[in-house]
Coordinates of C-alpha atoms in Angstrom, one line a residue:
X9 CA -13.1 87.9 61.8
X10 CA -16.4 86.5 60.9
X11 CA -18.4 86.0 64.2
X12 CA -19.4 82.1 63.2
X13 CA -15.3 81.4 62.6
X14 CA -14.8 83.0 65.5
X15 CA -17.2 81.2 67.9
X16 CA -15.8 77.9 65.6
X17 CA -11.8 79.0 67.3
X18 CA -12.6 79.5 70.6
X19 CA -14.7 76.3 70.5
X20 CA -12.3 74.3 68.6
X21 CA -11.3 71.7 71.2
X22 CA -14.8 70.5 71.9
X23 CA -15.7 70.5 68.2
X24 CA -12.7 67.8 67.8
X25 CA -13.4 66.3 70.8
X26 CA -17.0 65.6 69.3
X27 CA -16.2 64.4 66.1
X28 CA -13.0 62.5 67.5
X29 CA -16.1 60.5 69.9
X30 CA -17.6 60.4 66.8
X31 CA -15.2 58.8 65.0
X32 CA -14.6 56.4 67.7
X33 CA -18.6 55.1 67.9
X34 CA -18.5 54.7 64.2
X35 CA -15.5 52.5 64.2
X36 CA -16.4 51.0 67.2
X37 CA -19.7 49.8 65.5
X38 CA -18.5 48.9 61.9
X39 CA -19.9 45.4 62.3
X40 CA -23.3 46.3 62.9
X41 CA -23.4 48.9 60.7
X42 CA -25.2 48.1 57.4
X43 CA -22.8 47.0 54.3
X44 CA -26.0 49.2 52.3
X45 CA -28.9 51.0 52.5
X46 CA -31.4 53.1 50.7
X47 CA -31.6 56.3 52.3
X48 CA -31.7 59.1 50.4
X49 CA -31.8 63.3 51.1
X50 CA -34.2 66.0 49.4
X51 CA -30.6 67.2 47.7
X52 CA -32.2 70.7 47.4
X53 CA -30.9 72.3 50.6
X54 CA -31.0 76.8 50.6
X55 CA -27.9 78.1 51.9
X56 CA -28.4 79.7 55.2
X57 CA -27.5 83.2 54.8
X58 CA -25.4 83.2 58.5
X59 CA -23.9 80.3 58.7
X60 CA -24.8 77.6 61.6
X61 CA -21.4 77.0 62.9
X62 CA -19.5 73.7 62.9
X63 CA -21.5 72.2 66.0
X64 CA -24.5 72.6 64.9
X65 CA -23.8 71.9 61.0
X66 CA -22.6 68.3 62.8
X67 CA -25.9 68.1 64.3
X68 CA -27.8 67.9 60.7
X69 CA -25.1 65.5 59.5
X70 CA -26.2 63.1 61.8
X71 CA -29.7 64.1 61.2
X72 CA -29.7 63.9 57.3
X73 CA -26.5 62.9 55.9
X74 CA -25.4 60.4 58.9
X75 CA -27.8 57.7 57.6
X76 CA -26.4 57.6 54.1
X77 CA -23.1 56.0 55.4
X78 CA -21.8 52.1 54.8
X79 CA -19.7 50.1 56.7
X80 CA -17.3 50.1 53.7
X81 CA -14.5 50.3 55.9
X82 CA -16.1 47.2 57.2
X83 CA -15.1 43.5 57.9
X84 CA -18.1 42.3 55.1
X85 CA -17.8 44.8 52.5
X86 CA -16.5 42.4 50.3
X87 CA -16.7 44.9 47.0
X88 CA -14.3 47.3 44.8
X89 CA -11.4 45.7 46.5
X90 CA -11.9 47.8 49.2
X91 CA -9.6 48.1 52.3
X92 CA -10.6 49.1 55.8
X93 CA -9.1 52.4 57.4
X94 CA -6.0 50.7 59.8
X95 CA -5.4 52.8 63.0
X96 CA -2.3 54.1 62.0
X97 CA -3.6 55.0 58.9
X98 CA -6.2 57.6 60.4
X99 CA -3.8 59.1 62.5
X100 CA -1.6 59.9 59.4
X101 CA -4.8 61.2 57.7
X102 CA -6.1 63.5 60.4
X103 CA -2.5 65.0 60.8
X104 CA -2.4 65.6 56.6
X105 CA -5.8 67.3 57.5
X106 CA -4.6 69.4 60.6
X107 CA -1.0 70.4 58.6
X108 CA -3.0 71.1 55.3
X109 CA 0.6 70.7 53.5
X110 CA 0.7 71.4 49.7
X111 CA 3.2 69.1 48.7
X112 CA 5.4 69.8 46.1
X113 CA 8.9 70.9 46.4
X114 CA 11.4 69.0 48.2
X115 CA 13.6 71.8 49.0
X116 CA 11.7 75.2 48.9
X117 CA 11.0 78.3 51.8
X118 CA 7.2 77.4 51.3
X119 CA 7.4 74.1 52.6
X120 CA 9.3 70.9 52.0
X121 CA 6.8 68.4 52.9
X122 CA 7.5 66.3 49.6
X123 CA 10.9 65.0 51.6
X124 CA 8.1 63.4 53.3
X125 CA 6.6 61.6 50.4
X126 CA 10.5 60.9 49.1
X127 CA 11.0 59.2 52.0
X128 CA 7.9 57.0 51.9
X129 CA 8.1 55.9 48.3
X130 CA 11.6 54.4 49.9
X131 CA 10.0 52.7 51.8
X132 CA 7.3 51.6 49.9
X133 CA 9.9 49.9 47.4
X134 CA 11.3 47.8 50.5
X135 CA 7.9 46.7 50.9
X136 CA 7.6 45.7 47.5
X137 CA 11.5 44.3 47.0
X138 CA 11.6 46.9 44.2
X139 CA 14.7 48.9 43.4
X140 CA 16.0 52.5 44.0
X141 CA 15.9 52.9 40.2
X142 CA 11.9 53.8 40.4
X143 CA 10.9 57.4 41.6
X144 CA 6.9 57.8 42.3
X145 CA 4.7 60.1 44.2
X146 CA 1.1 59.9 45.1
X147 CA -2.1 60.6 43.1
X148 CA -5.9 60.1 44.1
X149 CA -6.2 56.2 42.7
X150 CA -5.0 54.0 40.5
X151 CA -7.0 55.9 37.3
X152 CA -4.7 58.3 38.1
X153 CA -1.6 56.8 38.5
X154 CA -2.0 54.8 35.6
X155 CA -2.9 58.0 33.7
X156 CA 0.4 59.1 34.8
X157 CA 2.7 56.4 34.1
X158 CA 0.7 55.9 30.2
X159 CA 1.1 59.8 29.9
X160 CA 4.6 59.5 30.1
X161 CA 4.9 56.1 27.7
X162 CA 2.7 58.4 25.6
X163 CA 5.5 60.8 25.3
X164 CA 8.4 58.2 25.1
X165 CA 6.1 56.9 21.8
X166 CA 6.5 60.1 20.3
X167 CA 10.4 60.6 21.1
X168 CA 10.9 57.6 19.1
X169 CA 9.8 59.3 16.4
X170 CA 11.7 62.5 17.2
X171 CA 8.8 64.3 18.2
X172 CA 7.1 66.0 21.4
X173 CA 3.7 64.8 21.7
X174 CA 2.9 67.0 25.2
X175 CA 4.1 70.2 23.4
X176 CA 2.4 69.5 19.7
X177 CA -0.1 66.6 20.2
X178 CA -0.3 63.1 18.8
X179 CA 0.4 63.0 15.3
X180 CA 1.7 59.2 15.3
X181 CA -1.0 56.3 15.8
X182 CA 0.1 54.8 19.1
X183 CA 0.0 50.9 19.1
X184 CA -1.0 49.2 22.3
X185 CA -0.7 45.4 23.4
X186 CA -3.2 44.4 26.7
X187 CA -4.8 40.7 27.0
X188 CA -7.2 41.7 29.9
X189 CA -7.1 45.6 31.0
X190 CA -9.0 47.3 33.9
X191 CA -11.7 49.7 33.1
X192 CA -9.3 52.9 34.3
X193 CA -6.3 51.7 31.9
X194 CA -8.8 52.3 29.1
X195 CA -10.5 55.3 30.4
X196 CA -6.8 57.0 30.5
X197 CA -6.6 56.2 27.0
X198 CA -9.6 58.1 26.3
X199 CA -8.3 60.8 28.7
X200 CA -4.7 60.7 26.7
X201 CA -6.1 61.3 23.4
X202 CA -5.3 58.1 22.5
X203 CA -8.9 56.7 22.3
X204 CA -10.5 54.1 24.6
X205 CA -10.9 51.5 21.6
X206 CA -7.1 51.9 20.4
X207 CA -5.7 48.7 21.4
X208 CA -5.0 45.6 20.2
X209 CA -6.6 42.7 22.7
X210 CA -3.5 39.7 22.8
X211 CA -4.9 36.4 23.3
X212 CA -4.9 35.2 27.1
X213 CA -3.5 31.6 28.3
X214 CA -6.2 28.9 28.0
X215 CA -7.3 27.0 30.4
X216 CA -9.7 29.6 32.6
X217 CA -7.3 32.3 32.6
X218 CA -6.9 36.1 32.4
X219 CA -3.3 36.5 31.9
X220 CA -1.2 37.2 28.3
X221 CA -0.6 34.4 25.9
X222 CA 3.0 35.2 25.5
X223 CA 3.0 33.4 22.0
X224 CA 0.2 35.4 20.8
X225 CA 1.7 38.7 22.1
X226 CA 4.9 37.9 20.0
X227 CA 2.7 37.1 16.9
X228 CA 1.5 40.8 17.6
X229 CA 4.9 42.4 18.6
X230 CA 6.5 40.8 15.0
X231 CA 3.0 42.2 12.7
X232 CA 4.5 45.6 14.2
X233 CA 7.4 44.9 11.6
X234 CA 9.9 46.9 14.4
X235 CA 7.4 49.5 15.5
X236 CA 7.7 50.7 19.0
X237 CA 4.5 50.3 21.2
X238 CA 3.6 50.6 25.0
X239 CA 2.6 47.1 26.3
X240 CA -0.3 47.1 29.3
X241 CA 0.3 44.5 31.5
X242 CA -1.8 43.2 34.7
X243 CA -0.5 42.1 38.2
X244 CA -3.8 40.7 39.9
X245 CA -7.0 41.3 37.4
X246 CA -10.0 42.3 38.7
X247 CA -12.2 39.1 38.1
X248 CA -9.2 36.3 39.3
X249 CA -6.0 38.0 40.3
X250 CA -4.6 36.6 37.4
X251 CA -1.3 37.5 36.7
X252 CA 1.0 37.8 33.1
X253 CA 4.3 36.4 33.6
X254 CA 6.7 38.8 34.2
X255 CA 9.9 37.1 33.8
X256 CA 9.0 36.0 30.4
X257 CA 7.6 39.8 29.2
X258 CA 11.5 40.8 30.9
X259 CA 13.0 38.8 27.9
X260 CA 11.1 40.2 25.0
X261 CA 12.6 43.7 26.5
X262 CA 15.6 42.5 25.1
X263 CA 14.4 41.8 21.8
X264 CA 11.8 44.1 21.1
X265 CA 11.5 48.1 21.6
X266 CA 7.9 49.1 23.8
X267 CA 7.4 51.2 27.1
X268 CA 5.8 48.0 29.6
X269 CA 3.7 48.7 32.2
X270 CA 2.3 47.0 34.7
X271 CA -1.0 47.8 36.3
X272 CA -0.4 46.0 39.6
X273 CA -3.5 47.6 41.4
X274 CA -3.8 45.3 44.3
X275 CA -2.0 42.5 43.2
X276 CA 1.2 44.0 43.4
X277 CA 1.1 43.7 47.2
X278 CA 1.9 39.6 46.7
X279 CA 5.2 41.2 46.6
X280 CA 5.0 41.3 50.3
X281 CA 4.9 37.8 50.9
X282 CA 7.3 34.7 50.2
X283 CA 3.8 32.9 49.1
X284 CA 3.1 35.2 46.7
X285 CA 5.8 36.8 45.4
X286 CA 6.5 34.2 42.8
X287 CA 3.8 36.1 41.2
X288 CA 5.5 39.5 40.3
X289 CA 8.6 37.6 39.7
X290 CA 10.6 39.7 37.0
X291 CA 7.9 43.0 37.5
X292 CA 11.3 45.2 38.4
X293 CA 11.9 45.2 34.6
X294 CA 9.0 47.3 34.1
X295 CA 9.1 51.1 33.1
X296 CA 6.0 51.9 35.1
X297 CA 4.0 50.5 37.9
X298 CA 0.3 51.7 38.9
X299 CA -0.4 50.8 42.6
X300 CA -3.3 51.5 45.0
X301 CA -2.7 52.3 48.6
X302 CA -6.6 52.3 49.8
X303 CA -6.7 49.0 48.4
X304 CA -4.1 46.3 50.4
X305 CA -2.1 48.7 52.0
X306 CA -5.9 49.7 54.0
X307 CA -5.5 53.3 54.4
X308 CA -8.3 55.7 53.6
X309 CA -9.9 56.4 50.1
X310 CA -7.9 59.0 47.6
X311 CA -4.1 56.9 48.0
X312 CA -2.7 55.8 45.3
X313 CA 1.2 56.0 43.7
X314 CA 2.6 55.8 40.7
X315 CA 6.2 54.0 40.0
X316 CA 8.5 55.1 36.7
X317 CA 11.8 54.5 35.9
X318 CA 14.4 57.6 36.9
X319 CA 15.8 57.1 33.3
X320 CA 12.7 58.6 32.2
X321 CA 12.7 61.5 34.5
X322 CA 12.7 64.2 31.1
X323 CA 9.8 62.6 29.3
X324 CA 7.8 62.9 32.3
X325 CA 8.7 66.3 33.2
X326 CA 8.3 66.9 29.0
X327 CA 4.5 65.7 30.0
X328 CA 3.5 67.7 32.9
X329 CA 5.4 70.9 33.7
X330 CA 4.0 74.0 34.6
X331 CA 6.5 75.2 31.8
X332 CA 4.6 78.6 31.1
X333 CA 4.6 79.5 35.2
X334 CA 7.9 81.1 35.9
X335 CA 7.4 81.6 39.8
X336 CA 7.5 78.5 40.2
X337 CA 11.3 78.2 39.5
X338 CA 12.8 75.4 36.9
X339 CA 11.3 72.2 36.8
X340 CA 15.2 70.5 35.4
X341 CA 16.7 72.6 38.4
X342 CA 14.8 71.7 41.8
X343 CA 12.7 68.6 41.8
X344 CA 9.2 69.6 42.2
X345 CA 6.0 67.1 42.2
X346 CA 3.9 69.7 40.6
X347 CA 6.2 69.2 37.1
X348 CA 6.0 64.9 37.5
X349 CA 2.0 64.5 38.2
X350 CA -1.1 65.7 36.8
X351 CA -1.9 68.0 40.3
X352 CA -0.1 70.9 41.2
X353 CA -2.2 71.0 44.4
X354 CA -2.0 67.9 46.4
X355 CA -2.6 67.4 50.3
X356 CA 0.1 65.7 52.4
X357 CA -1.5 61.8 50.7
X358 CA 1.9 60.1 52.2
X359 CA 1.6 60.4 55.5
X360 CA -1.2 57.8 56.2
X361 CA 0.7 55.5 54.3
X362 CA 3.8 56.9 56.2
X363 CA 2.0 55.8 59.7
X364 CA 0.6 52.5 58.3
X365 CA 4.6 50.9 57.2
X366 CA 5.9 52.6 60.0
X367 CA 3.5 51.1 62.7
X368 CA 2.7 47.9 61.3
X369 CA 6.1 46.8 59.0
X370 CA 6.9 44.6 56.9
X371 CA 4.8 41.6 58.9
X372 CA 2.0 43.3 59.6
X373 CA 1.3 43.4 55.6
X374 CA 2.3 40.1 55.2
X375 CA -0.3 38.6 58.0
X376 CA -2.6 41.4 56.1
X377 CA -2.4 39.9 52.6
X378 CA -1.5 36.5 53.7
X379 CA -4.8 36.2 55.9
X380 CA -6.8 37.8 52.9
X381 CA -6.2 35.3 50.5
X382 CA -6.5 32.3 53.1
X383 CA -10.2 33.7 53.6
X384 CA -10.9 33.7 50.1
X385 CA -9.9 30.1 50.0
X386 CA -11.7 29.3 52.5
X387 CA -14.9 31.4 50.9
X388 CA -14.6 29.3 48.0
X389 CA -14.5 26.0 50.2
X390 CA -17.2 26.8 52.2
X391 CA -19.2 27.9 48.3
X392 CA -18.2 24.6 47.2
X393 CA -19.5 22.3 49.9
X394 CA -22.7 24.1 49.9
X395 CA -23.8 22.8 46.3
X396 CA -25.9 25.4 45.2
X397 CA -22.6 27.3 44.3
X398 CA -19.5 26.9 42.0
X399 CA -16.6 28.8 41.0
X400 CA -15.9 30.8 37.9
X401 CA -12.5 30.7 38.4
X402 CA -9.5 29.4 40.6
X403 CA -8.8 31.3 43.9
X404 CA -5.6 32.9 43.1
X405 CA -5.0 35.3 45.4
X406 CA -7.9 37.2 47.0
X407 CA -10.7 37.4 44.6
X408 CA -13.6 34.9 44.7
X409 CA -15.4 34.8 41.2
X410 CA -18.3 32.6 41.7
X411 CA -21.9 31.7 40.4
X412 CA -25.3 30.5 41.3
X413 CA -24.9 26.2 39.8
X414 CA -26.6 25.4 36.5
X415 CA -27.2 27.2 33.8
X416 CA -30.9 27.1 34.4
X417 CA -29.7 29.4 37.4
X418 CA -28.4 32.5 35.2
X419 CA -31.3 34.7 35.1
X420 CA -31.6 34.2 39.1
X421 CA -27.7 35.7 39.5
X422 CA -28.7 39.2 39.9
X423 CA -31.8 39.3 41.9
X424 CA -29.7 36.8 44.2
X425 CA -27.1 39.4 44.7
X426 CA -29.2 42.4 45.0
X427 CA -31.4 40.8 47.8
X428 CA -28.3 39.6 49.7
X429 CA -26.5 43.2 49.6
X430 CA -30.3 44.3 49.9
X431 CA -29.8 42.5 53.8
X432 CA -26.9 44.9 54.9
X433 CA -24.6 42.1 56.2
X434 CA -22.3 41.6 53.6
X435 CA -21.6 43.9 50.0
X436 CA -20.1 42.3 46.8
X437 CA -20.7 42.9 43.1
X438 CA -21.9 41.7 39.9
X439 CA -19.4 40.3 37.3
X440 CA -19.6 38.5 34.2
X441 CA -16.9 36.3 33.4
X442 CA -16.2 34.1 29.6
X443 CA -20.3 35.3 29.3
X444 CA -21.7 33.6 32.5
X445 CA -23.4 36.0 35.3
X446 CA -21.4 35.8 38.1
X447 CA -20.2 37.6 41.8
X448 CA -16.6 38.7 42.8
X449 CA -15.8 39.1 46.5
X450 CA -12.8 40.3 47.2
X451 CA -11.0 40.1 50.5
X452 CA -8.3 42.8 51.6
X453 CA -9.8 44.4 54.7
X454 CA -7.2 44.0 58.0
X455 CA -11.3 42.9 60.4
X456 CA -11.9 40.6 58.2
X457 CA -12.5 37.0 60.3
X458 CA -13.5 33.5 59.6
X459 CA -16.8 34.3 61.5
X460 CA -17.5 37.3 59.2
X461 CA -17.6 34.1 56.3
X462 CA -19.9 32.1 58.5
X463 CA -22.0 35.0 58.8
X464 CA -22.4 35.5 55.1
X465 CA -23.0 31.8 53.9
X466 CA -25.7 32.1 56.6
X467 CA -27.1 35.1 54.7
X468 CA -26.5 33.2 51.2
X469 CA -28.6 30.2 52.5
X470 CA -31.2 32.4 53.6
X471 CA -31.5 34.3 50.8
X472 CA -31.3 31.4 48.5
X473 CA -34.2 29.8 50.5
X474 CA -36.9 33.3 50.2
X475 CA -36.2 33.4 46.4
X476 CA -37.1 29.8 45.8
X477 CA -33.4 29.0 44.2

């Protein structure tokens, strides 16, 4: 054995002892720690020839690369709808680590962690007060699992028309119906072939809103003149958690022939609540659902699942099987997650979110979601009463779209923002919204407290007061 992994096993309880201390200072410290900086690193490192060994490569990672880090796991990171790591999470995570599973079969001699995944995807759709008739599995984010879930409505598109898209490409122009779409829904329509300006934008609802004008979609659904077409359809948009109304999309089912899915991101986790869940009303009638994990659901970055309907269990093995690779045994024979996702290698992603519903339950993510959005009414509020502030939006949910006041105040928007975040206290980003300059904050991380929000208006009036506005 090589002398530096050798040295690295016989020292291998210290080395996790140091990183578990570590781990436990950085944590420990999150509020403190800056929301961002500007460090940087002369990226041009030489190889060593040797090797240093694991304790001393941690030594220049806090010397170099340490410094780079953000308390995005923090209380004020207020950007990207970004959750914090829970507890239970980071056990699950440092166990997929330690395990180094390679889930894919759920009954195989190399392994069967995928019963593992299985079992929390079950779980997951108690969460959500979803039915058994959905199978999913986990991918690295919701581009993913929306590339997924589209790759397979690509496929049903090209069975109506008697024909196998994955096996012979696109030869039939795919029609697609969005009002408000997130960036990765289009980007996996560049990724499918389908191309990223191939849709037709529906109308939304007047009246400072994001979701579909149902009247408008049906004006678009009849010009179709029977067509079938793949409807993209939001639960919680990334400006003002806007949602489309579910209930009414579940009739047109009935009267119309299209693949709907739902990109429910974040906002799908409104499910968990009996405040919110008149939001998602009707979203079981869907043949796909995208949702994020390291959003809501605060487990670590890369955790994401996708939702499809078991009816469509062909068409999505039609899309991605490994059907030239005959050691791996027959994808229509032995389930296998390497012939339903775009991975065929894939670390054991379930088991922090495993941990996370097992340790916290059903009421820990309602006080989670539930205490989000109550913060992000009480953001705007405290927005509001200031006066040099007003909102771009209603407070739906958990995202707080707001301005600087007056038009006059436009072109001051961005060097506002960038000198707050420039402070390190707090981290939210630009947006624009019906062409005004504006900020989104979103809350979903499990630290986040009413005197994080006191913290930041202080910051705001500060700021506000050295640039003059």
């Amino acid at each position: 054995m090589n002398a530096a992994l050798q040295h690295d096993l016989n020292e291998i309880e210290n080395i996790l002892d140091r990183v578990k201390q570590q781990g436990i200072d950085f944590l420990n410290n999150l509020e403190n720690i800056p929301t961002s900086n500007t460090a940087t690193i002369d990226i041009n490192r030489d190889l060593n020839e040797l090797g240093l060994g694991s304790l001393k490569a941690l030594n220049e990672f806090n010397e170099r690369l340490a410094p780079l880090m953000v308390s995005s796991p923090g209380p004020r990171y207020w950007g990207f709808v970004t959750g914090g790591s829970t507890p239970a999470s980071i056990v699950g995570d440092w166990l997929a680590t330690v395990y180094d599973q390679n889930t894919q079969a759920v009954k195989a001699q190399g392994g069967a962690s995928a019963l593992i995944e299985f079992e929390t995807i079950h779980l997951l759709l108690q969460l959500l007060n979803l039915p058994k008739d959905f199978l999913g599995g986990f991918v690295t984010g919701a581009t993913m699992s929306n590339f997924t879930c589209l790759g397979v409505a690509r496929q049903w598109f090209g069975a109506q028309f008697g024909k196998d898209f994955a096996k012979t490409g696109i030869s039939e122009k795919i029609n697609i119906l969005t009002a408000t779409p997130h960036s990765s829904s289009v980007k996996t329509l560049s990724m499918l072939g389908i191309g990223s300006q191939n849709y037709t934008v529906v109308k939304t609802v007047e009246g400072n809103r994001e979701a579909i004008d149902l009247e408008d979609l049906e004006k678009n659904i009849q010009a179709l003149n029977g067509k079938p077409f793949i409807l993209i359809s939001s639960a919680g948009t990334v400006n003002t958690a806007d949602f489309d109304d579910f209930e009414a999309i579940s009739k047109l089912k009935t009267k119309y022939n299209f693949w709907w899915h739902i990109d429910a991101a974040f906002g799908g986790f409104a499910a968990v609540t009996d405040k919110y869940k008149h939001l998602v009303e009707g979203w079981e009638g869907a043949d796909s659902i995208t949702i994020d994990c390291h959003k809501w659901l605060n487990v670590p970055y890369e955790s994401a699942f996708y939702l499809v309907k078991k009816e469509h269990m062909n068409l999505q093995i039609e899309t991605f099987q490994n059907s030239n690779a005959p050691y791996l045994g027959n994808p229509l024979e032995n389930f296998n997650y390497l012939n339903v996702l775009p991975e065929n290698s894939r670390r054991l992603r379930a088991l922090p979110v495993w941990f996370s519903l097992l340790a916290y339950g059903k009421e820990g993510f309602c006080d989670i979601v539930e205490n989000s959005s109550r913060l992000a009414l009480h953001f705007g509020n405290e927005l509001i009463e200031d006066g040099n502030f007003e909102l771009l939006a209603p407070i739906r949910l958990n995202n707080v779209c707001f301005t600087l006041k007056g038009e006059h105040n436009q072109e001051k928007v961005s060097p506002f923002l960038t000198a707050l975040n420039d402070t390190g206290k707090v981290f939210m980003t630009p947006t624009v919204y019906q062409n005004r300059k504006g900020i989104r904050a979103s809350f979903v991380n499990w630290r986040t407290t009413e005197e994080d929000i006191k913290i930041v208006i202080e910051e705001m009036k500060a700021v506000l007061s050295d640039l003059e506005i």
